[in-house]
Coordinates of C-alpha atoms in Angstrom, one line a residue:
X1 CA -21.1 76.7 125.4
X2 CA -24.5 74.7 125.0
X3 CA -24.3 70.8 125.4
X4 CA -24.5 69.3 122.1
X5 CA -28.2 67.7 121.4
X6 CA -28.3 63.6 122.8
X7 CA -29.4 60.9 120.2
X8 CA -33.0 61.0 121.3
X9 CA -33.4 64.6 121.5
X10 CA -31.9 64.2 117.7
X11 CA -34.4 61.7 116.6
X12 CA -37.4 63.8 117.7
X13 CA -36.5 66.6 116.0
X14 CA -35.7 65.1 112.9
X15 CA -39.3 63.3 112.8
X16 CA -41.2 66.6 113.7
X17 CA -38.5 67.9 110.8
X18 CA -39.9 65.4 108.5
X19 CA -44.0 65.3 109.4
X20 CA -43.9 69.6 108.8
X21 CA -42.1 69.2 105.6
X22 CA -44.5 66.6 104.4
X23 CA -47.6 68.8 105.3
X24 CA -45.6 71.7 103.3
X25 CA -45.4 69.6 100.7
X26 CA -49.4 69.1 100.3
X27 CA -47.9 64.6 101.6
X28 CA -50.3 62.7 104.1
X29 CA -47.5 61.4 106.7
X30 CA -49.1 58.3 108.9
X31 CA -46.4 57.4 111.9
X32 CA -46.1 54.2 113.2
X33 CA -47.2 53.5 116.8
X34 CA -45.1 50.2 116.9
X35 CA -41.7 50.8 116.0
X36 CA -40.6 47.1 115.3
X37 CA -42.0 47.4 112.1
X38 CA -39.1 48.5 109.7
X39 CA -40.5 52.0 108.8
X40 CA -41.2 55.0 110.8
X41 CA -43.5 57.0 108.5
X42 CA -46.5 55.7 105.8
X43 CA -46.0 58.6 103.5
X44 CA -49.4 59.1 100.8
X45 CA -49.9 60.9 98.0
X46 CA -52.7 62.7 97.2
X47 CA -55.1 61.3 94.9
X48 CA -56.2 62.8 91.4
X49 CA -58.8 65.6 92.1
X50 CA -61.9 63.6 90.6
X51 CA -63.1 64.4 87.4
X52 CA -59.7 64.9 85.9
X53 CA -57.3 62.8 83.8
X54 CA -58.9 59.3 85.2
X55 CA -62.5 57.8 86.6
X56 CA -62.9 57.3 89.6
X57 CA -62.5 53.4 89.8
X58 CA -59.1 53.7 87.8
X59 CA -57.5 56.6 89.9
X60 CA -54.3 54.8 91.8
X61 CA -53.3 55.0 95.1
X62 CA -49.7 55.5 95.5
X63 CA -47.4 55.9 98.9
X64 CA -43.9 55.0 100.2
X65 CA -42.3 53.1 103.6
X66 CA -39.6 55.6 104.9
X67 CA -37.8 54.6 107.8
X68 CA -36.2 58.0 109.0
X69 CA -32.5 58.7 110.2
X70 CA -31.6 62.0 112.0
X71 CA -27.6 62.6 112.6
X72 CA -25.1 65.3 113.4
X73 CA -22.8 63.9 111.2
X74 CA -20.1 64.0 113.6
X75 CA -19.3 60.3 113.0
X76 CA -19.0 60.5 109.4
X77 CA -21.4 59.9 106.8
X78 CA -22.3 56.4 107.6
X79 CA -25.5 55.4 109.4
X80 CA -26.8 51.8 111.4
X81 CA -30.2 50.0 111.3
X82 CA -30.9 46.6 112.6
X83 CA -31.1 43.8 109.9
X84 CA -34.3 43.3 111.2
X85 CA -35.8 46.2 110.8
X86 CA -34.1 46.4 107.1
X87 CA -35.7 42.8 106.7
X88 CA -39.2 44.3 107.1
X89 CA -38.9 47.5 105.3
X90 CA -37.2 46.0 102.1
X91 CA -39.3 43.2 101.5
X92 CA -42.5 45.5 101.3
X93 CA -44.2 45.5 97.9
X94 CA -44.2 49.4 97.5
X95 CA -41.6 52.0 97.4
X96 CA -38.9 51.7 100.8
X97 CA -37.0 54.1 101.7
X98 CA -34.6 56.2 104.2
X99 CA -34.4 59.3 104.5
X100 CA -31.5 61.1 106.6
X101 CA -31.6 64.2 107.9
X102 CA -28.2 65.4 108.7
X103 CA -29.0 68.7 111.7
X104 CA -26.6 71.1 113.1
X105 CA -25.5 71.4 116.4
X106 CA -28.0 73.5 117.1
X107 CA -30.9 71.2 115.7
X108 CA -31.7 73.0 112.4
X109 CA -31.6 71.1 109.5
X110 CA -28.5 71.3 107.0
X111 CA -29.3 68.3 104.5
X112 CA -30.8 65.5 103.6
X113 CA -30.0 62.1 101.7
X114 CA -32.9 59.1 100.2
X115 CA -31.4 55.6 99.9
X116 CA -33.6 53.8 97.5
X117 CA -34.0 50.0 99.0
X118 CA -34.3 48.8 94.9
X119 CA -32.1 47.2 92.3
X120 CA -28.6 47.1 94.1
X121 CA -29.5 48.4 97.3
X122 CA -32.4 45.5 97.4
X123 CA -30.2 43.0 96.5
X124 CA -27.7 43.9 99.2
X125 CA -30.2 43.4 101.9
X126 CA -31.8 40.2 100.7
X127 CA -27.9 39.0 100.0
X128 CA -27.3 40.0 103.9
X129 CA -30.4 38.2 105.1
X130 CA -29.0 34.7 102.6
X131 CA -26.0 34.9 104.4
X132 CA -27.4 35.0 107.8
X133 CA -29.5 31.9 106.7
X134 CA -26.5 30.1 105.7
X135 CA -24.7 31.2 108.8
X136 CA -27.6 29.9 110.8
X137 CA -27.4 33.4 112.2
X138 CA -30.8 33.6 112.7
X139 CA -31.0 36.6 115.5
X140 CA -30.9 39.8 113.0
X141 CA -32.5 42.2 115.6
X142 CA -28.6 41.9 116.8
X143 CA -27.2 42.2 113.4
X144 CA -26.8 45.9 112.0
X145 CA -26.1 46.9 108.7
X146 CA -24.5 50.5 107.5
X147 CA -25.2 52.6 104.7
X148 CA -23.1 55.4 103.3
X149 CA -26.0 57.9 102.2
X150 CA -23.5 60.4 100.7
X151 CA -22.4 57.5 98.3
X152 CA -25.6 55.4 97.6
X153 CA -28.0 57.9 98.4
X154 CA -29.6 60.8 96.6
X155 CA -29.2 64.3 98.1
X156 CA -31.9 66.6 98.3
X157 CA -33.0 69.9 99.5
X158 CA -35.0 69.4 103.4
X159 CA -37.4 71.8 102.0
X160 CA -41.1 70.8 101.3
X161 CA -40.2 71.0 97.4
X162 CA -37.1 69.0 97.7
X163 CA -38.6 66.3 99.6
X164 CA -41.8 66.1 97.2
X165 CA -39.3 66.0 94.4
X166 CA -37.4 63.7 96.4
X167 CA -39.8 60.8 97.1
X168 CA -41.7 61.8 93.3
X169 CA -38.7 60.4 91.9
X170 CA -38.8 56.8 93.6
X171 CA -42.5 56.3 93.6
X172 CA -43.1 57.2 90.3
X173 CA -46.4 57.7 88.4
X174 CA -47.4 54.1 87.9
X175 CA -47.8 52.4 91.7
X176 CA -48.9 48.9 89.9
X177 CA -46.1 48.5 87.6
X178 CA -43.6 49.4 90.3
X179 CA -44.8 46.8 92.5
X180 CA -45.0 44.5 89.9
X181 CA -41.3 44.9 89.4
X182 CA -40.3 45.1 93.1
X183 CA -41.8 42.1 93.8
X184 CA -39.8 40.0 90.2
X185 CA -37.1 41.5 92.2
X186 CA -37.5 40.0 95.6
X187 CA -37.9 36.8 93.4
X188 CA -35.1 37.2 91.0
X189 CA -32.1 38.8 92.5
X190 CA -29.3 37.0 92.9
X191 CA -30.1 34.1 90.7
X192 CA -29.0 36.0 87.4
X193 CA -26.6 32.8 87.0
X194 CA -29.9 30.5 87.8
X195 CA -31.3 29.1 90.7
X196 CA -30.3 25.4 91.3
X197 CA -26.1 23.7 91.9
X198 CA -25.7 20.1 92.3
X199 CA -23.1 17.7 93.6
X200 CA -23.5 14.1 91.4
X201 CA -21.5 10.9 91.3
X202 CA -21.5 9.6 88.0
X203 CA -19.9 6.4 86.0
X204 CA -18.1 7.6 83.0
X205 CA -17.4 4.7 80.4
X206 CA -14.4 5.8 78.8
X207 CA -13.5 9.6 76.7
X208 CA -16.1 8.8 73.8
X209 CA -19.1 8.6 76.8
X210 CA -17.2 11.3 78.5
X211 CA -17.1 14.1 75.1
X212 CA -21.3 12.2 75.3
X213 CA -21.9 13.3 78.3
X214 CA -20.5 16.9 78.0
X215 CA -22.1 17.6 74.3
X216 CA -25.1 16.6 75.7
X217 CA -25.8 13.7 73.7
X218 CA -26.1 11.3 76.5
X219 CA -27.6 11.4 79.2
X220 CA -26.1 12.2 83.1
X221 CA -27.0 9.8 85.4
X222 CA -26.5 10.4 89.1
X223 CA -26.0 7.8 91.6
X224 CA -26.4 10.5 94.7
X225 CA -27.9 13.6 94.1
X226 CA -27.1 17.0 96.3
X227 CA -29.7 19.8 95.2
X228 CA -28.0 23.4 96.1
X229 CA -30.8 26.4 95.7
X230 CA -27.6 29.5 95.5
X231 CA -28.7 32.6 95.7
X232 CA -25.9 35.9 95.7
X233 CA -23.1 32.9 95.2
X234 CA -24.6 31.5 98.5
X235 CA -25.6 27.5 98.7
X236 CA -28.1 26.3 101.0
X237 CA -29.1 22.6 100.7
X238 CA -32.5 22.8 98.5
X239 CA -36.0 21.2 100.3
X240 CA -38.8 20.8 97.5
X241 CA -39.7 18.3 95.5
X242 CA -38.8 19.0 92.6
X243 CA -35.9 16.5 91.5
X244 CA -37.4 13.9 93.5
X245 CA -38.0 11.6 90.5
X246 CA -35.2 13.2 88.6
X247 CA -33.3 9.7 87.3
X248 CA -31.4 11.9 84.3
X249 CA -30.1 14.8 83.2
X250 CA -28.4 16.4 80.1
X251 CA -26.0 18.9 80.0
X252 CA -25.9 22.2 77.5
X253 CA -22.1 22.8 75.8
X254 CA -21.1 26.4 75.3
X255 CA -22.9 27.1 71.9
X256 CA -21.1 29.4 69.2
X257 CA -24.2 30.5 67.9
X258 CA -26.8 30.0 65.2
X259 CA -25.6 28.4 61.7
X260 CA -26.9 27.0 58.4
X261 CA -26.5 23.4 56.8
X262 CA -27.3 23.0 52.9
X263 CA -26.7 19.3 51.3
X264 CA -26.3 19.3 47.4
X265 CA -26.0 16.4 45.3
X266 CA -23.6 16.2 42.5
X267 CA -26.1 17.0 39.5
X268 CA -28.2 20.0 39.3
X269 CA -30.7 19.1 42.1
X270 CA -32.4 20.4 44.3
X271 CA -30.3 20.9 47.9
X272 CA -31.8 20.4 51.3
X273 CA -31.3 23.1 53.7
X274 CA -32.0 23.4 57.1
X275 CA -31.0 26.0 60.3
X276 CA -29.0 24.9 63.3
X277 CA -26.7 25.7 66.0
X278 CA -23.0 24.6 66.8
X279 CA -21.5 23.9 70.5
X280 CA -18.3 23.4 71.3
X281 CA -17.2 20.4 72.7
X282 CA -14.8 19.6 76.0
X283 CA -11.1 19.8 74.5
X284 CA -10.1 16.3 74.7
X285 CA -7.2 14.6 73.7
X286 CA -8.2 11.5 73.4
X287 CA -9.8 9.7 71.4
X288 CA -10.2 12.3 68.3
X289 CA -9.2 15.9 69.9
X290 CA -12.0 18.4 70.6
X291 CA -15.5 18.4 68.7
X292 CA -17.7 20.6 67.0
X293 CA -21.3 20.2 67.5
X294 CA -24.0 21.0 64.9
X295 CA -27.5 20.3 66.1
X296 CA -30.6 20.5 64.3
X297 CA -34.2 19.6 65.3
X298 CA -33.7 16.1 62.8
X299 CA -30.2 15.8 62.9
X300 CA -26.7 16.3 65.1
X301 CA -23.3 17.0 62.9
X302 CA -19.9 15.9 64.9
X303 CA -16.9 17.0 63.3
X304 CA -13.6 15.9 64.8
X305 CA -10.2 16.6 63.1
X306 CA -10.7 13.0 61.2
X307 CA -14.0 12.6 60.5
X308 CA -17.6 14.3 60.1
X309 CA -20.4 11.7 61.7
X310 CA -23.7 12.4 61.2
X311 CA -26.9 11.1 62.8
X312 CA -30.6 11.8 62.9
X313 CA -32.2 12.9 66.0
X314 CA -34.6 9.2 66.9
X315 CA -36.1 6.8 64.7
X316 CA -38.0 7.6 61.4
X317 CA -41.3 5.8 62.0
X318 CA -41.2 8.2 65.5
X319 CA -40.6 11.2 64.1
X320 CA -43.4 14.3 63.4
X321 CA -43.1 16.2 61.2
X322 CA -44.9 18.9 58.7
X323 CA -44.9 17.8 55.6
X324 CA -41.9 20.8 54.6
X325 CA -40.2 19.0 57.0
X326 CA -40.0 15.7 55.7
X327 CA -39.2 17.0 52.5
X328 CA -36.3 18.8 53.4
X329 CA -35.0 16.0 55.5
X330 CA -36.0 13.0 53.2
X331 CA -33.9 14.9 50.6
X332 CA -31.1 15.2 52.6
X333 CA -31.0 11.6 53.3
X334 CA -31.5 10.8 49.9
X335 CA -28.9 12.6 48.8
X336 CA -26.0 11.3 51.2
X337 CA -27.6 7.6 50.3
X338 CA -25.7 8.2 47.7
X339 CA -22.4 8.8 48.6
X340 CA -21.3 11.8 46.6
X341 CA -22.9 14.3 48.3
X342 CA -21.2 17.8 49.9
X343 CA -22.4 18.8 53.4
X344 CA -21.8 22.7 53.9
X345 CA -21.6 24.4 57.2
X346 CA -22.1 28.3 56.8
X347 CA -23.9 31.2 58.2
X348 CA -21.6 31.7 61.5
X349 CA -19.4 35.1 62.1
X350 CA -17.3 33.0 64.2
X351 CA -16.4 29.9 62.2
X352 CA -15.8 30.4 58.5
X353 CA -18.2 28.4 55.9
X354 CA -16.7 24.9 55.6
X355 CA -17.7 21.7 53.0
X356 CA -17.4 18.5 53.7
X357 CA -17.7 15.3 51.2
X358 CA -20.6 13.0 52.1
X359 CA -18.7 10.1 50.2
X360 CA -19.8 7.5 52.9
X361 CA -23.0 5.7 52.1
X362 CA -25.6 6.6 55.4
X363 CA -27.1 3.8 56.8
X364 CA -30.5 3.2 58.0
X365 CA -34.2 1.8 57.4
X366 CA -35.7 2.5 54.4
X367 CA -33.1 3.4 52.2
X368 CA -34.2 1.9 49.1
X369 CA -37.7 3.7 49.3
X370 CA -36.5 6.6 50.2
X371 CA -35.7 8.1 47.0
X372 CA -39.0 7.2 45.9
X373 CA -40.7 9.2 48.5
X374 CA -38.6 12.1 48.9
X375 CA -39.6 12.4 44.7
X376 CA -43.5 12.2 46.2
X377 CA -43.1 14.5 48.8
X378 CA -41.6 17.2 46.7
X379 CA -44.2 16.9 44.3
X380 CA -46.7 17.2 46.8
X381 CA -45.2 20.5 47.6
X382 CA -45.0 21.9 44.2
X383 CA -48.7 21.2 43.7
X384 CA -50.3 22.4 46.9
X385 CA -48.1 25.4 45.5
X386 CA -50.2 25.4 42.1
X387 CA -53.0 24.6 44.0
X388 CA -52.6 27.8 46.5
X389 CA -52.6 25.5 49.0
X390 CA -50.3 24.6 52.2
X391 CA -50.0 21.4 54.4
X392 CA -49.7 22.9 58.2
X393 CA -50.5 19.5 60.2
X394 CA -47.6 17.2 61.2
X395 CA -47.5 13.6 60.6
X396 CA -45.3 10.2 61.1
X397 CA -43.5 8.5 58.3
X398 CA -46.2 5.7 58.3
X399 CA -47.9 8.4 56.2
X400 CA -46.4 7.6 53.1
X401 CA -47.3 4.0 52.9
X402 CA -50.8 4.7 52.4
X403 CA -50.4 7.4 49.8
X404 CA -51.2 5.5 46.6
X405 CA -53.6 7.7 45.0
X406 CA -51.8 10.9 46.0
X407 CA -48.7 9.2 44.5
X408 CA -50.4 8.4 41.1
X409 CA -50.9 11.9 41.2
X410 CA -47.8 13.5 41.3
X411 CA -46.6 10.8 38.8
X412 CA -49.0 11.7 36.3
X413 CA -48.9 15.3 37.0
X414 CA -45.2 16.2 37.1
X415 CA -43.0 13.1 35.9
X416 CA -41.9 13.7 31.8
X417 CA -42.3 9.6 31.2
X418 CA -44.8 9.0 34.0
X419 CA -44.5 5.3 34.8
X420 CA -47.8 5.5 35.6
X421 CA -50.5 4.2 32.4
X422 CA -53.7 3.0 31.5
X423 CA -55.0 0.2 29.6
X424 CA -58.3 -0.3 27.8
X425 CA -60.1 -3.2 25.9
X426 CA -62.0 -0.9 23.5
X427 CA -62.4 2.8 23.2
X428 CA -65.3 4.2 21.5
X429 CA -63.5 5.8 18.2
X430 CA -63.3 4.9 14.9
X431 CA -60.3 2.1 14.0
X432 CA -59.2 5.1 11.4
X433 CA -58.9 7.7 13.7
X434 CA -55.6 8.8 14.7
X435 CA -54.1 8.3 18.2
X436 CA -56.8 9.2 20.4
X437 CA -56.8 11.9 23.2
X438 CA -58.3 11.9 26.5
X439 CA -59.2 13.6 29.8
X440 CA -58.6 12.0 33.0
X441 CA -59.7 14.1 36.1
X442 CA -60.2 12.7 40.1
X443 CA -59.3 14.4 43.5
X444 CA -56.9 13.1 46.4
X445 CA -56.0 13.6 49.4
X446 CA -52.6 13.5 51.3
X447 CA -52.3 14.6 55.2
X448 CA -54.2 17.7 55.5
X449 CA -54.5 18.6 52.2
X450 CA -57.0 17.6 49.1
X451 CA -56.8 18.6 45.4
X452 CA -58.6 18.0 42.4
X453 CA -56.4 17.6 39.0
X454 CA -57.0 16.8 35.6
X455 CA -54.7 15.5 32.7
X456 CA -55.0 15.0 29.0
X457 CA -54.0 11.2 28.1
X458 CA -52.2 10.3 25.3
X459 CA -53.1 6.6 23.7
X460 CA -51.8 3.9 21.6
X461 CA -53.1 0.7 19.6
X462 CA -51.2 -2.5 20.9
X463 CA -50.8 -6.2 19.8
X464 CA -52.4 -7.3 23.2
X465 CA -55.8 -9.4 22.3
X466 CA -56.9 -8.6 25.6
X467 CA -55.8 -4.5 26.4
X468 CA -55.7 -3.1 22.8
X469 CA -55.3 0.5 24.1
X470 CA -52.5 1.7 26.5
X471 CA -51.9 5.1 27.6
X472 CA -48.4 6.5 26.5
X473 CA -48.0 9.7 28.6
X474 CA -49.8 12.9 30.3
X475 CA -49.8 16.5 29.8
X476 CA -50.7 18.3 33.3
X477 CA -54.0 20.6 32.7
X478 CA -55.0 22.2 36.0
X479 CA -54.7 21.1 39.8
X480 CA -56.9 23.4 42.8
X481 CA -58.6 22.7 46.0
X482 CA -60.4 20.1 45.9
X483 CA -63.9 20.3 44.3
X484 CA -67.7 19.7 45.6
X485 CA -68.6 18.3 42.6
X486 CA -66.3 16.0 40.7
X487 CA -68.3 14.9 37.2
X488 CA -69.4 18.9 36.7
X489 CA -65.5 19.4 37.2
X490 CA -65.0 17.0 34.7
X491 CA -67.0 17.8 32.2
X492 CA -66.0 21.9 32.3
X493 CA -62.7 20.5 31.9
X494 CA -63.7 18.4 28.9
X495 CA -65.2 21.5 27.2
X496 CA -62.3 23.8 28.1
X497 CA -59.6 21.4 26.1
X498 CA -62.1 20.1 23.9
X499 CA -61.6 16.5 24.9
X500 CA -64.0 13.9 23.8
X501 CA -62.9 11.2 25.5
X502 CA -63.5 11.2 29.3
X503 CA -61.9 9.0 31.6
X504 CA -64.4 8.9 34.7
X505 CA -62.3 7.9 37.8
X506 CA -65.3 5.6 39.1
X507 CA -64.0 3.3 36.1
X508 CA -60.7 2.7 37.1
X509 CA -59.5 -0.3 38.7
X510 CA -55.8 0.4 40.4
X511 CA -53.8 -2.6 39.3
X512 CA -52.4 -4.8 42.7
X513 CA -49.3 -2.8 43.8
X514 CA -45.6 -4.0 42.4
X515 CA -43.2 -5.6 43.8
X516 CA -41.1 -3.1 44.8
X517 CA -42.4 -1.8 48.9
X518 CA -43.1 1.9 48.3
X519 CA -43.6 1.6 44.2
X520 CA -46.0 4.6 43.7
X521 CA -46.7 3.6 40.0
X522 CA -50.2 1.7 40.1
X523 CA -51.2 0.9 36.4
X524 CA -54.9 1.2 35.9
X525 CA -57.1 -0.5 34.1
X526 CA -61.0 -0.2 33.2
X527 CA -63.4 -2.4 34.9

């Protein structure tokens, strides 16, 4: 009976196996001359014959690492490699692999296996090499680690078409995007959960800071900060920079997903709608029970089994926002100012649509103006609309205090009883006429946008010696971009409504500004 083949004796065979298959198979097989290098074998592919399919500058180069096992079998279907050796092989950008070749006694081959060091094979290496670092067990090239190739590897047939099909397969047909993706691997694996843990000591003030702290909507701050970097589960204590000058930190609540808020008045007005997205709060006791958090880029929504409080997101004067933007959150505001307002919560497969009353007064700056300016602001809107125009830039709320002129627009322009009016010492017409008619026409500017406008003016007589003419309402005529030209405008417009009497805007004098901070209606007078 012939001795059965030693380990070494094994090991040859199975590599001169391997280089004759690979010749076979039409594979360029390199061996290493320094075997502490992880692989065995650099196995190449051949390149595109030239001329065909791709240029020369954009043919690819494509090859695999194998580190190559040859076994009897006789001690089950589990093989050993040093962690070390693992280490090197894995981490390489390209394709890794092992091959086993499983022999007969007699040294013939009978099968062989590819383990595919990617996806959960990677990860279990570079999970064994984080928990030697947090082991401090440092000395791999006296760690081994086992694969079962019957379970996690792919079987093939040790022929020269098998093995080309074989190592086909992992490479693939694109070498750059596979290395692109082994190497977000090597980065990303293990931190699906994220990257960093830390251990805090913080002050909470009472339950109402505490619900704060976990809605997010104040802010955490640590007295002694430990930085984790975990990796596979696996902590190690982290060494950058990067929380150095960390002094806060805000937490995220479990959110419930994406919602919509609408606030209607009680008339037939126009509602204010915006998008937001609820959390759930920490299920406290104490002081109100748990809390439902709506958040919104302007404003936050907490509803508690007593009460619905709401608050905007900062301070007016240092928000920025697009002019759409203010309008939809000036009406909002305008329209719980008043206390009989509805606040709607919809738009959410897991919470079904719920309404509120608004029936407590907000309270805020502003508040008397802002009806006044959410009016403007709409306005605006509806004639960039008319216009074929839209306002893109953002802006702050200090905006509106120098929008006279715009103002007067929309006042003339859209209001039934404008309170807006002018007043005249003499018009040239006859004393018999009847009331005359007019054409006033100018261009404004608001923000990013400018139009040009025009309005026919209705006039009366009046007992005043000194303004015996006073305008008593408009009737819109056309609004567009505004013009090059502004007296050619006028006068087309003049000629299209057959108007005599033109109202040139270089002859208006804006009466000083009311009383009333915000008062858009400036009467004007001729100079």
């Amino acid at each position: 009976m012939e001795s059965e083949l030693d380990p070494d004796r094994i090991g040859r065979i199975g590599e001169r196996q391997f280089e004759v298959l690979c010749e076979r198979a039409g594979l360029y097989c390199n061996k290493s001359a320094v075997d502490v290098m992880g692989w065995d074998f650099i196995v190449e592919f051949p390149m595109v014959p030239a001329g065909q399919a791709l240029p020369l500058d954009q043919r690819p180069t494509n090859a695999a690492r194998v580190q190559l096992k040859s076994t009897l079998g006789r001690a089950g279907n589990r093989i050993r490699l040093s962690l070390s050796a693992i280490d090197r092989l894995a981490k390489d950008p390209r394709a890794a692999l092992i091959v086993v070749f499983r022999l007969r006694a007699d040294g013939e081959l009978q099968s062989a296996y590819l383990v595919h060091l990617i996806g959960n094979e990677l990860a279990r290496v570079l999970r064994r090499l984080r928990l030697a670092e947090a082991r401090k067990a440092h000395d791999i090239n006296h760690t081994d680690i086992s694969y079962d190739y019957e379970k996690v590897g792919v079987r093939f047939e040790p022929t020269p078409t098998g093995l080309l099909a074989a190592l086909s397969a992992s490479c693939g047909q694109n070498p750059g995007a596979y290395t692109i993706e082994k190497q977000r691997q090597l980065a990303e694996l293990g931190y699906e959960n994220g990257q960093f843990e830390a251990e805090a000591l913080i002050q909470i003030e009472g339950p109402e800071h505490f619900s704060n702290l976990l809605l997010g909507l104040a802010p955490l701050k640590p007295h002694r900060l430990r930085v984790f970097d975990s990796r596979f589960g696996i902590r190690l204590p982290y060494q950058g920079t990067l929380f150095d000058d960390l002094e806060e930190l805000r937490l995220t609540p479990p959110t419930l997903g994406n919602c919509e808020i609408s606030i209607r008045g009680c008339g037939f007005g126009q509602a204010a709608r915006f998008d937001g997205e609820m959390f759930i709060g920490p299920p406290m006791a104490e002081p109100h029970g748990p809390e439902l958090l709506v958040r919104t880029p302007n404003f936050i929504v907490r509803l508690t089994p007593p009460a619905l409080k709401f608050e905007t997101v900062g301070l007016i004067d240092d928000m920025e926002h697009t002019l759409e933007e203010w309008a939809e959150l000036l009406r909002a505001l305008t329209l719980m100012a008043t206390g009989r307002a509805t606040l709607t919560i919809a738009g959410n497969d897991r919470i079904p649509s719920i309404t509120f009353p608004v029936d407590q007064p907000i309270t805020g700056p502003c508040l008397e103006e802002l009806p006044l300016i959410s009016e403007f602001v709409d306005g605006w809107l509806r004639l960039l609309t008319n216009a074929g125009l839209r306002s893109t830039a953002r802006f702050k709320f200090d905006a509106f205090w120098e929008s006279n002129e715009a103002r007067m627009a929309v006042d003339i322009l859209l209001k039934p009883k404008s309170e807006a009016h002018f007043e005249f010492q003499t018009l040239n017409i006859e004393e018999s006429s009847p009331p005359p008619e007019g054409l006033y026409f100018n261009s404004t500017s608001f923000a990013d946008t400018s139009i040009t406008f025009s309005a026919k003016v209705f006039f009366e007589q009046t007992d005043d010696p000194e303004w015996r003419y006073r305008s008593t309402g408009f009737e819109a005529l056309d609004v567009r971009p505004k013009v090059d030209d502004l007296e050619e405008y006028g006068m087309d417009q003049a000629t299209a409504y057959d108007l005599k009497l033109i109202i040139d805007p270089r002859n208006i004098t804006l009466a000083p500004r009311r009383e009333a901070v915000g008062d858009p209606n400036t009467p004007a007078r001729n100079k």
